Coordinates of C-alpha atoms in Angstrom, one line a residue:
M1 CA 13.0 -12.1 1.1
Y2 CA 11.2 -14.8 -1.0
A3 CA 12.6 -15.7 -4.4
D4 CA 9.6 -14.4 -6.5
F5 CA 9.2 -11.1 -4.7
Y6 CA 10.0 -8.2 -7.2
T7 CA 10.2 -4.5 -6.4
Q8 CA 7.4 -2.1 -7.1
T9 CA 10.0 0.6 -7.8
P10 CA 12.4 0.2 -10.8
V11 CA 16.1 0.8 -11.3
K12 CA 17.3 4.5 -10.9
M13 CA 14.4 5.1 -8.4
A14 CA 14.9 2.2 -6.0
E15 CA 18.0 3.8 -4.4
F16 CA 19.3 6.7 -2.3
S17 CA 20.9 9.5 -4.1
D18 CA 24.2 9.4 -2.3
R19 CA 24.9 5.7 -3.2
P20 CA 23.7 4.5 -6.6
M21 CA 22.7 0.9 -6.8
T22 CA 24.4 -1.4 -9.2
P23 CA 21.6 -2.5 -11.5
P24 CA 20.7 -6.2 -11.5
P25 CA 21.6 -8.2 -14.5
A26 CA 19.3 -7.4 -17.4
E27 CA 18.0 -11.0 -17.6
E28 CA 16.6 -10.5 -14.0
Q29 CA 14.8 -7.3 -14.8
Y30 CA 11.4 -6.9 -16.2
H31 CA 11.0 -3.4 -17.5
G32 CA 13.4 -2.2 -14.8
F33 CA 11.6 -4.1 -11.9
F34 CA 13.9 -6.6 -10.3
P35 CA 14.0 -9.3 -7.5
G36 CA 13.7 -7.8 -4.0
R37 CA 16.9 -9.6 -2.9
Y38 CA 18.9 -6.9 -4.8
T39 CA 17.4 -4.2 -2.6
T40 CA 18.2 -6.1 0.6
A41 CA 21.9 -6.4 -0.5
Y42 CA 21.9 -2.7 -1.3
L43 CA 20.6 -1.7 2.1
E44 CA 22.9 -4.1 3.9
A45 CA 25.9 -2.4 2.0
Y46 CA 24.4 1.0 2.6
I47 CA 24.5 0.7 6.4
D48 CA 28.1 -0.7 6.3
N49 CA 29.4 2.1 4.0
H50 CA 28.2 5.1 5.8
T51 CA 30.4 6.1 8.8
Y52 CA 29.9 9.0 11.1
A53 CA 32.2 9.9 14.0
G54 CA 33.9 6.6 13.5
Q55 CA 30.8 4.5 13.7
T56 CA 28.9 2.9 10.7
I57 CA 25.0 2.9 10.6
R58 CA 25.2 -0.8 11.5
D59 CA 27.3 0.0 14.6
R60 CA 24.5 2.3 15.8
I61 CA 21.6 -0.2 15.4
I62 CA 20.5 -2.2 18.4
F63 CA 19.3 -5.3 16.8
S64 CA 16.8 -8.0 18.0
S65 CA 15.2 -5.5 20.4
T66 CA 11.6 -4.4 21.0
V67 CA 10.6 -0.9 22.1
D68 CA 8.1 -1.3 25.0
R69 CA 6.9 2.3 25.5
V70 CA 8.0 5.9 24.9
V71 CA 7.2 8.5 27.7
K72 CA 7.6 12.3 27.6
T73 CA 9.3 13.0 30.9
S74 CA 9.2 16.7 31.1
P75 CA 6.4 19.2 30.5
S76 CA 5.8 20.5 27.1
S77 CA 4.5 23.8 26.0
S78 CA 1.1 22.2 25.6
S79 CA -0.7 19.1 26.5
P80 CA -1.2 16.4 23.8
S81 CA -4.9 17.2 23.4
T82 CA -4.4 21.1 23.3
T83 CA -6.5 22.4 20.4
G84 CA -5.2 25.2 18.0
K85 CA -7.2 28.0 19.5
E86 CA -6.0 27.1 23.1
K87 CA -2.5 26.8 21.9
E88 CA -2.7 30.3 20.3
E89 CA -3.6 31.8 23.7
E90 CA -0.7 29.8 25.4
E91 CA 1.8 31.1 22.8
E92 CA 1.2 34.6 24.1
E93 CA 2.1 33.6 27.6
E94 CA 4.8 31.0 27.2
S95 CA 8.3 31.0 25.5
S96 CA 9.5 28.2 23.5
S97 CA 10.4 25.0 25.6
S98 CA 12.1 23.1 22.6
S99 CA 15.3 22.6 24.8
A100 CA 13.4 21.3 27.8
A101 CA 11.5 18.3 26.3
Q102 CA 12.8 14.9 27.2
W103 CA 11.7 11.5 26.0
T104 CA 12.5 8.2 27.7
I105 CA 12.5 5.0 25.5
T106 CA 12.2 1.7 27.3
Y107 CA 13.3 -1.3 25.4
N108 CA 13.7 -5.0 26.0
T109 CA 11.8 -4.4 29.3
T110 CA 14.7 -3.1 31.4
H111 CA 16.8 -0.9 29.1
Q112 CA 16.3 2.8 28.7
I113 CA 17.5 5.7 26.4
Q114 CA 16.7 9.4 27.2
T115 CA 16.8 11.9 24.5
S116 CA 15.7 15.5 23.8
K117 CA 15.0 14.8 20.0
L118 CA 13.0 11.7 19.0
I119 CA 12.4 10.3 15.5
D120 CA 9.7 7.6 15.3
A121 CA 10.4 5.8 12.0
T122 CA 8.2 2.7 12.6
G123 CA 6.2 3.7 9.5
M124 CA 3.1 1.9 8.5
T125 CA 4.3 -1.7 8.3
S126 CA 5.5 -2.6 11.8
Q127 CA 2.6 -4.3 13.2
P128 CA 0.9 -7.2 11.2
Q129 CA -2.8 -7.1 11.2
I130 CA -4.4 -10.6 11.6
P131 CA -8.2 -11.0 11.7
N132 CA -9.7 -12.9 14.6
L133 CA -11.7 -15.5 12.6
P134 CA -14.3 -17.8 14.3
G135 CA -12.7 -21.0 15.0
S136 CA -9.1 -19.8 14.9
S137 CA -8.1 -21.5 18.2
A138 CA -9.3 -24.8 16.9
F139 CA -7.3 -24.7 13.7
Q140 CA -4.3 -27.1 13.8
G141 CA -2.6 -26.1 10.7
K142 CA 0.3 -23.6 10.2
T143 CA -0.6 -19.9 10.2
L144 CA 1.6 -16.9 9.3
H145 CA 1.4 -13.3 8.2
H146 CA 2.9 -12.4 4.9
K147 CA 5.6 -10.6 6.8
S148 CA 7.1 -14.0 7.6
F149 CA 6.5 -15.7 4.2
G150 CA 10.1 -15.0 2.9
Q151 CA 11.6 -16.7 6.0
Q152 CA 9.2 -19.7 5.7
Q153 CA 8.8 -20.1 2.0
Q154 CA 11.4 -22.8 1.4
P155 CA 10.2 -25.2 4.0
L156 CA 6.5 -24.5 3.2
L157 CA 6.9 -25.2 -0.5
L158 CA 9.3 -28.2 -0.5
K159 CA 8.5 -31.0 -3.0
E160 CA 7.4 -34.3 -1.4
E161 CA 10.7 -36.0 -2.2
E162 CA 12.6 -33.2 -0.5
E163 CA 10.9 -33.7 2.8
E164 CA 12.4 -36.0 5.4
D165 CA 8.9 -36.8 6.6
P166 CA 6.7 -37.0 3.5
S167 CA 3.6 -36.8 5.7
S168 CA 4.6 -33.3 6.7
V169 CA 4.3 -31.9 3.1
R170 CA 1.9 -28.9 3.0
R171 CA -0.5 -29.8 0.3
H172 CA -3.3 -27.3 1.0
I173 CA -2.4 -23.6 1.1
C174 CA -4.9 -20.8 1.6
I175 CA -4.1 -17.2 1.1
V176 CA -6.5 -14.6 2.8
G177 CA -6.5 -11.0 1.6
G178 CA -7.2 -8.9 -1.5
A179 CA -4.1 -6.5 -1.9
K180 CA -0.8 -6.8 -3.7
S181 CA 0.9 -8.9 -0.9
A182 CA -1.8 -11.6 -1.4
A183 CA -1.3 -11.5 -5.2
D184 CA 2.5 -11.8 -4.6
V185 CA 2.2 -14.7 -2.2
A186 CA -0.3 -16.6 -4.4
Y187 CA 2.1 -16.2 -7.4
A188 CA 5.0 -17.5 -5.4
C189 CA 3.1 -20.5 -4.1
A190 CA 1.8 -21.3 -7.6
K191 CA 5.2 -20.8 -9.1
A192 CA 6.9 -23.3 -6.8
P193 CA 7.9 -26.5 -8.6
A194 CA 5.7 -28.7 -6.5
A195 CA 2.6 -26.6 -7.4
A196 CA 3.2 -27.3 -11.1
A197 CA 2.6 -31.0 -10.7
A198 CA -1.1 -31.9 -11.0
G199 CA -2.5 -33.0 -7.7
R200 CA 0.5 -32.3 -5.6
R201 CA -0.5 -29.1 -4.1
E202 CA -3.7 -26.9 -4.0
I203 CA -3.6 -23.2 -3.7
H204 CA -6.7 -21.2 -2.7
W205 CA -7.0 -17.5 -2.6
V206 CA -9.8 -16.0 -0.6
I207 CA -11.0 -12.5 -1.2
R208 CA -13.8 -11.0 0.8
E209 CA -17.0 -10.6 -1.2
H210 CA -17.8 -7.2 0.4
G211 CA -14.2 -5.9 0.7
N212 CA -12.5 -3.7 -2.0
G213 CA -10.1 -6.3 -3.4
P214 CA -8.6 -7.6 -5.5
C215 CA -6.2 -4.6 -6.2
A216 CA -5.8 -3.0 -9.4
F217 CA -2.6 -3.9 -11.4
F218 CA -0.6 -1.5 -13.5
A219 CA 1.3 -3.0 -16.5
A220 CA 5.0 -2.9 -16.1
P221 CA 5.7 -1.5 -19.6
A222 CA 5.3 2.2 -20.2
M223 CA 2.5 3.6 -22.4
S224 CA 4.9 6.1 -24.0
E225 CA 8.3 5.3 -25.7
R226 CA 9.6 8.2 -23.7
Y227 CA 9.8 6.2 -20.6
A228 CA 11.4 2.8 -19.7
N229 CA 8.5 1.6 -17.6
S230 CA 5.2 2.6 -16.1
N231 CA 6.8 4.1 -12.9
E232 CA 8.9 6.5 -15.1
G233 CA 5.7 7.4 -16.9
F234 CA 3.9 8.3 -13.6
Y235 CA 6.7 9.9 -11.6
N236 CA 7.3 13.0 -13.5
R237 CA 5.8 16.6 -12.9
F238 CA 3.9 16.7 -16.2
L239 CA 1.7 13.8 -15.3
A240 CA 1.4 15.0 -11.7
A241 CA -0.4 18.1 -13.1
F242 CA -3.2 15.7 -14.4
L243 CA -3.8 14.5 -10.8
P244 CA -6.0 16.4 -8.3
N245 CA -2.9 16.9 -6.1
R246 CA -2.8 19.6 -3.4
F247 CA 1.0 19.4 -2.7
A248 CA 2.0 21.0 -6.0
T249 CA 3.5 24.5 -5.7
R250 CA 5.3 25.0 -8.9
W251 CA 3.5 24.6 -12.3
G252 CA 0.4 26.0 -10.6
W253 CA -0.8 27.5 -13.9
L254 CA -0.8 24.1 -15.5
K255 CA -2.7 22.6 -12.5
W256 CA -5.2 25.4 -12.6
V257 CA -5.8 24.9 -16.4
L258 CA -6.3 21.1 -16.1
Q259 CA -8.2 20.9 -12.8
G260 CA -9.8 24.4 -12.5
T261 CA -11.4 24.8 -15.9
G262 CA -14.1 22.9 -17.6
L263 CA -12.1 22.3 -20.7
G264 CA -9.1 21.1 -18.7
R265 CA -11.2 18.6 -16.7
W266 CA -12.7 17.3 -19.9
Y267 CA -9.2 16.7 -21.3
V268 CA -8.0 15.1 -18.1
Q269 CA -11.1 12.8 -18.1
R270 CA -10.3 11.8 -21.6
L271 CA -6.8 11.0 -20.7
W272 CA -7.6 8.7 -17.8
D273 CA -10.4 7.0 -19.6
G274 CA -7.9 6.1 -22.3
F275 CA -5.4 5.0 -19.7
D276 CA -8.0 2.8 -18.0
K277 CA -9.0 1.2 -21.4
G278 CA -5.4 0.5 -22.3
L279 CA -4.8 -1.3 -18.9
R280 CA -8.0 -3.4 -19.2
A281 CA -7.0 -4.3 -22.8
F282 CA -3.5 -5.3 -21.7
H283 CA -4.9 -7.5 -19.0
D284 CA -8.0 -8.6 -20.7
Y285 CA -9.9 -7.4 -17.7
Q286 CA -13.5 -6.6 -17.9
R287 CA -14.9 -6.4 -14.5
E288 CA -15.2 -3.5 -12.0
E289 CA -13.6 -5.0 -8.9
G290 CA -10.4 -3.5 -7.6
K291 CA -11.1 0.1 -8.2
E292 CA -10.7 1.1 -4.5
M293 CA -8.2 -1.3 -3.2
G294 CA -5.0 0.2 -4.1
S295 CA -2.7 -0.9 -6.8
G296 CA 0.6 -2.6 -7.8
V297 CA 2.7 -3.4 -10.7
A298 CA 2.2 -6.7 -12.4
N299 CA 6.0 -7.2 -12.5
H300 CA 6.0 -10.8 -13.8
P301 CA 5.2 -11.5 -17.4
D302 CA 3.4 -14.7 -16.5
F303 CA 1.6 -13.4 -13.5
L304 CA -1.9 -13.7 -14.7
S305 CA -1.4 -17.0 -16.5
I306 CA 0.3 -18.6 -13.4
I307 CA -2.6 -17.4 -11.2
A308 CA -5.3 -18.5 -13.7
K309 CA -3.8 -22.1 -14.1
N310 CA -2.7 -22.9 -10.5
V311 CA -4.8 -20.9 -8.1
H312 CA -8.4 -21.4 -7.0
V313 CA -9.7 -17.8 -6.4
H314 CA -12.8 -17.4 -4.3
R315 CA -14.7 -14.1 -3.8
R316 CA -16.5 -15.0 -0.6
N317 CA -16.6 -14.2 3.0
I318 CA -15.1 -16.5 5.6
S319 CA -17.5 -18.4 7.8
H320 CA -15.2 -20.1 10.2
L321 CA -12.0 -22.3 10.6
S322 CA -12.0 -25.8 12.0
E323 CA -9.2 -28.2 12.8
D324 CA -8.0 -28.8 9.3
S325 CA -10.2 -26.7 7.0
I326 CA -11.8 -23.3 6.3
T327 CA -15.4 -22.8 5.5
L328 CA -16.6 -19.9 3.2
E329 CA -20.1 -18.5 3.1
P330 CA -22.4 -18.6 0.1
R331 CA -22.2 -15.7 -2.2
S332 CA -24.9 -13.2 -1.4
D333 CA -25.6 -12.5 -5.0
G334 CA -26.4 -16.1 -5.7
S335 CA -23.6 -16.6 -8.2
S336 CA -23.9 -20.0 -10.0
G337 CA -21.8 -22.6 -8.1
A338 CA -21.5 -20.5 -5.0
E339 CA -25.2 -20.8 -3.5
K340 CA -23.9 -23.0 -0.7
P341 CA -21.2 -22.9 1.9
L342 CA -17.8 -24.2 0.6
T343 CA -15.4 -26.1 2.9
I344 CA -11.7 -26.3 1.9
P345 CA -9.0 -28.4 3.4
V346 CA -6.1 -26.3 4.6
D347 CA -2.6 -27.1 5.9
V348 CA -1.3 -23.6 5.8
L349 CA -3.1 -20.3 6.3
V350 CA -1.3 -17.1 5.0
Y351 CA -2.8 -13.9 6.3
C352 CA -2.0 -11.2 3.6
T353 CA -4.2 -8.8 5.6
G354 CA -2.1 -5.7 5.9
W355 CA -0.8 -3.8 8.9
S356 CA -2.3 -2.0 11.9
A357 CA -2.0 1.7 11.6
N358 CA -2.1 2.3 15.4
S359 CA 1.1 2.9 17.4
A360 CA 2.3 0.4 19.9
L361 CA 4.6 2.9 21.6
F362 CA 2.1 5.4 22.9
P363 CA -1.3 4.9 24.6
P364 CA -4.3 6.1 22.4
H365 CA -5.0 9.4 24.3
E366 CA -1.4 10.5 23.7
A367 CA -1.1 9.1 20.2
G368 CA -4.3 10.8 19.2
G369 CA -3.2 14.1 20.8
M370 CA 0.0 14.0 18.7
G371 CA -1.8 13.4 15.4
L372 CA -1.4 9.6 15.1
S373 CA -4.2 7.3 14.1
V374 CA -6.1 5.7 16.9
P375 CA -9.1 3.3 17.2
L376 CA -12.3 5.5 16.9
K377 CA -13.5 3.9 20.1
D378 CA -10.4 5.1 22.0
A379 CA -10.4 8.7 20.5
D380 CA -11.0 11.7 22.8
P381 CA -14.4 13.1 22.0
Q382 CA -13.3 16.8 22.5
T383 CA -10.3 16.3 20.1
Q384 CA -12.5 14.5 17.6
A385 CA -15.1 17.3 17.6
H386 CA -12.3 19.9 17.2
W387 CA -10.9 18.1 14.1
Q388 CA -14.4 17.5 12.7
Q389 CA -15.1 21.1 12.7
L390 CA -11.8 21.9 11.0
E391 CA -12.3 19.1 8.3
D392 CA -15.9 20.1 7.7
A393 CA -14.7 23.7 6.9
A394 CA -11.9 22.3 4.8
D395 CA -14.0 20.1 2.5
P396 CA -15.7 22.9 0.5
L397 CA -12.2 24.4 -0.1
I398 CA -11.0 21.2 -1.5
L399 CA -14.0 20.8 -3.8
A400 CA -13.6 24.5 -5.1
Q401 CA -9.9 23.7 -5.9
F402 CA -10.7 20.2 -7.5
P403 CA -14.2 20.2 -8.9
M404 CA -13.7 16.7 -10.3
L405 CA -13.7 15.3 -6.8
K406 CA -17.3 16.2 -6.3
Y407 CA -18.4 13.4 -8.6
P408 CA -16.7 10.0 -7.3
P409 CA -17.4 6.8 -9.3
A410 CA -19.7 4.2 -7.7
Y411 CA -17.8 2.3 -5.1
R412 CA -18.3 0.3 -1.8
K413 CA -18.2 2.8 1.0
L414 CA -16.4 1.3 4.1
E415 CA -17.0 2.8 7.5
P416 CA -13.7 3.9 9.1
T417 CA -12.7 2.3 12.3
E418 CA -9.7 4.7 13.1
T419 CA -9.1 8.3 13.2
P420 CA -6.9 9.8 10.4
F421 CA -3.3 10.6 10.8
R422 CA -3.3 14.4 11.5
L423 CA 0.4 15.3 11.2
Y424 CA 1.8 18.7 9.8
K425 CA 3.6 17.9 6.6
A426 CA 2.7 14.2 7.4
M427 CA 5.5 14.2 10.1
A428 CA 5.0 16.7 12.9
P429 CA 2.4 17.1 15.8
P430 CA 0.6 20.1 14.6
A431 CA -0.1 21.6 18.1
D432 CA 3.3 21.1 19.5
D433 CA 6.1 23.7 19.5
T434 CA 8.7 21.9 21.3
H435 CA 10.2 20.6 18.0
S436 CA 11.1 17.4 19.8
I437 CA 9.5 14.6 17.9
V438 CA 8.6 13.7 14.3
F439 CA 7.1 10.7 12.7
L440 CA 8.6 9.4 9.5
G441 CA 6.9 7.1 6.9
K442 CA 3.4 7.4 8.3
M443 CA 2.0 7.4 4.7
V444 CA 1.5 5.0 1.8
V445 CA 3.3 6.1 -1.4
G446 CA 4.6 4.5 -4.6
N447 CA 8.2 5.3 -4.0
N448 CA 9.5 5.2 -0.4
F449 CA 13.0 5.9 -1.3
R450 CA 12.2 9.5 -2.6
T451 CA 9.9 10.4 0.3
A452 CA 12.4 9.0 2.8
E453 CA 15.1 11.3 1.6
A454 CA 12.7 14.4 1.5
Q455 CA 11.3 13.6 4.9
A456 CA 14.6 13.0 6.5
L457 CA 16.0 16.5 5.4
W458 CA 12.9 18.4 6.5
A459 CA 12.7 16.4 9.8
V460 CA 16.3 17.4 10.7
A461 CA 15.6 21.0 9.9
Y462 CA 12.5 20.9 12.0
L463 CA 14.1 19.2 15.0
D464 CA 17.0 21.7 14.8
G465 CA 14.6 24.6 14.7
R466 CA 16.0 25.8 11.4
I467 CA 12.6 26.2 9.7
R468 CA 11.9 29.8 10.6
D469 CA 8.7 30.3 8.6
L470 CA 6.5 27.8 10.3
P471 CA 2.8 29.0 10.2
T472 CA 0.9 29.5 13.5
C473 CA -0.5 26.5 15.3
M474 CA -4.0 27.2 14.1
R475 CA -2.8 27.5 10.5
R476 CA -0.9 24.3 10.8
E477 CA -4.0 22.5 12.0
Q478 CA -6.1 24.0 9.1
E479 CA -3.5 22.7 6.6
V480 CA -3.7 19.2 8.2
A481 CA -7.5 19.3 8.1
E482 CA -7.3 20.3 4.3
T483 CA -5.0 17.4 3.7
V484 CA -7.3 15.0 5.3
A485 CA -10.4 16.3 3.6
W486 CA -8.5 16.1 0.2
D487 CA -7.3 12.6 0.9
R488 CA -10.8 11.3 1.7
R489 CA -12.0 12.8 -1.7
R490 CA -9.0 11.8 -3.7
Y491 CA -8.5 8.2 -2.6
L492 CA -11.9 6.6 -1.8
N493 CA -11.8 4.6 1.4
K494 CA -8.0 4.5 1.6
G495 CA -7.9 8.2 2.1
E496 CA -9.9 7.9 5.3
L497 CA -6.6 7.5 7.1
G498 CA -5.3 10.8 5.8
S499 CA -2.1 9.2 4.8
W500 CA -2.7 7.7 1.3
F501 CA -0.5 9.7 -1.2
Y502 CA 0.3 6.8 -3.5
Y503 CA 0.5 8.8 -6.8
D504 CA 1.6 12.1 -5.2
V505 CA 5.3 11.2 -4.4
V506 CA 6.9 13.9 -6.7
D507 CA 4.8 16.8 -5.6
Y508 CA 5.0 15.8 -1.9
A509 CA 8.8 15.6 -2.0
D510 CA 9.0 18.9 -4.1
M511 CA 6.8 20.6 -1.5
L512 CA 9.2 19.6 1.4
Y513 CA 12.3 20.8 -0.5
E514 CA 10.7 24.0 -1.5
H515 CA 9.6 24.6 2.2
L516 CA 13.3 24.3 3.1
G517 CA 14.2 26.6 0.2
L518 CA 16.1 24.1 -1.8
W519 CA 16.1 23.8 -5.5
S520 CA 19.1 21.7 -6.7
H521 CA 16.8 18.8 -7.6
R522 CA 15.6 20.9 -10.5
Q523 CA 18.6 21.0 -12.8
K524 CA 17.3 19.6 -16.1
G525 CA 16.0 22.8 -17.7
F526 CA 12.3 23.8 -18.2
V527 CA 11.3 20.7 -20.3
G528 CA 13.4 18.3 -18.5
N529 CA 12.1 19.3 -15.1
L530 CA 8.6 19.0 -16.3
M531 CA 8.9 15.9 -18.5
E532 CA 11.8 13.8 -17.3
P533 CA 11.3 11.0 -14.7
C534 CA 12.3 11.9 -11.2
F535 CA 15.3 9.7 -10.5
A536 CA 17.3 9.3 -7.1
A537 CA 20.3 10.9 -8.8
D538 CA 18.4 14.2 -9.1
L539 CA 18.8 14.7 -5.4
R540 CA 22.4 14.1 -5.2
A541 CA 23.3 17.8 -4.4
M542 CA 20.6 18.2 -1.8
G543 CA 22.7 17.5 1.2
D544 CA 25.5 19.9 0.2
E545 CA 22.9 22.6 -0.7
Y546 CA 21.2 22.2 2.6
K547 CA 24.6 22.6 4.5
Q548 CA 25.4 25.7 2.6
K549 CA 22.1 27.3 2.9
Y550 CA 21.9 26.7 6.7
R551 CA 25.6 27.2 7.1
I552 CA 26.3 23.9 8.7

């Protein structure tokens, strides 16, 4: 974890409900956001302080290991590519085979584990995505993905007098990418002591001209005195009603007024226009870039000033790499000073280019059949046609529910290269009744702690067969199709993967708890449940309530 990396989730939210985190010192907090090393220490302590049947969580982890493949070794009640209609016919002829399913996990080449229940918790950030740039093989400098930046920050950013060999000092660092990780790395490089000395180090940040970066930044302070920071202002049920969110079950009347009536939509638009103007004024930002890239919190008070003074930002496409440099293409719009190619000397190239959404554990035909994202070129045509029909039917339903989504703002439309995630409740293969596998963390959200707790409880209930009111396979597929159609409309470009729920954390978690029939997370009274921030402590009684309800 590198020194200048701060959390995107503040105190009281960046923790699990069964073990509160000791808040970092006030002088190290910025409106509740804090250095990531405190989260690392919290998680280290967490796995040591939870003991089950005489073993801690740490005792149960097989470290320094790689899973090579996962194979289903016994017949399931349906093949991975079975469609909803076919599955409905099979359900009349076959009994449940939940106890028969077997999975074989091969790791470190020769080791195997067999299990009847499998939780794939690889999430969305397990496989670094690195572009294949022309000339990559000729480049002689150091390359790394931002995943490794924390481990290599110190040797990369040493001052010249600290190096045993001064000739090895990295004087030219280039960061490629337009999302929050690129901004964080650029800030860390620019903040390093050696960067502050004029002429000692050059930092370049390259953002594609025709991509959707740079990302938008929220201010850390709240826009209301009621809340301690912007996350508290966002993660409450009242504000969730102002979002076109299909997960909400309670407060449906408020959602209908705000999203389903002309007067409500006018008020919602006024609110968000004012919010947008406030953010632009706070950051003195007047351009349109960044609307579709995603977002992050500007969790350093000097973030923009440090970038402005110490980083060369290039909004150009990359032409190629050579032995010790990177060449950028001219700007297509003929911007002054960018009419010609630009070659930049580079010692270190940091790829802040995100993560692959595809599974490394299952071949594409199996992954796609279970509802995971796969490259479009590898997708099964029959499966794609089936889902396309369902999603086409779902789109008018979404627009009828959220008329505001009919009229998106102008944006750069990117053609998808992968199929969307098509998991029931974002976890379970929709056409599988074996209840033998779930996928956790296959989504992008603003608070992974809260969704992790909610998903874990729902997944255990699902795997144990305790959820008795699951809809039919066909209805599960329709619900998945509606979520994908909504996500595409709600989050432009990002929603193409069907897994981008960034601002929908509260309602998504509430939906899972309510599906389980659990309500102890709502103990603040009518006004408190609606207006107060959703903290981790609110979930403290969920485990006991679950055990009592299901007589465990």
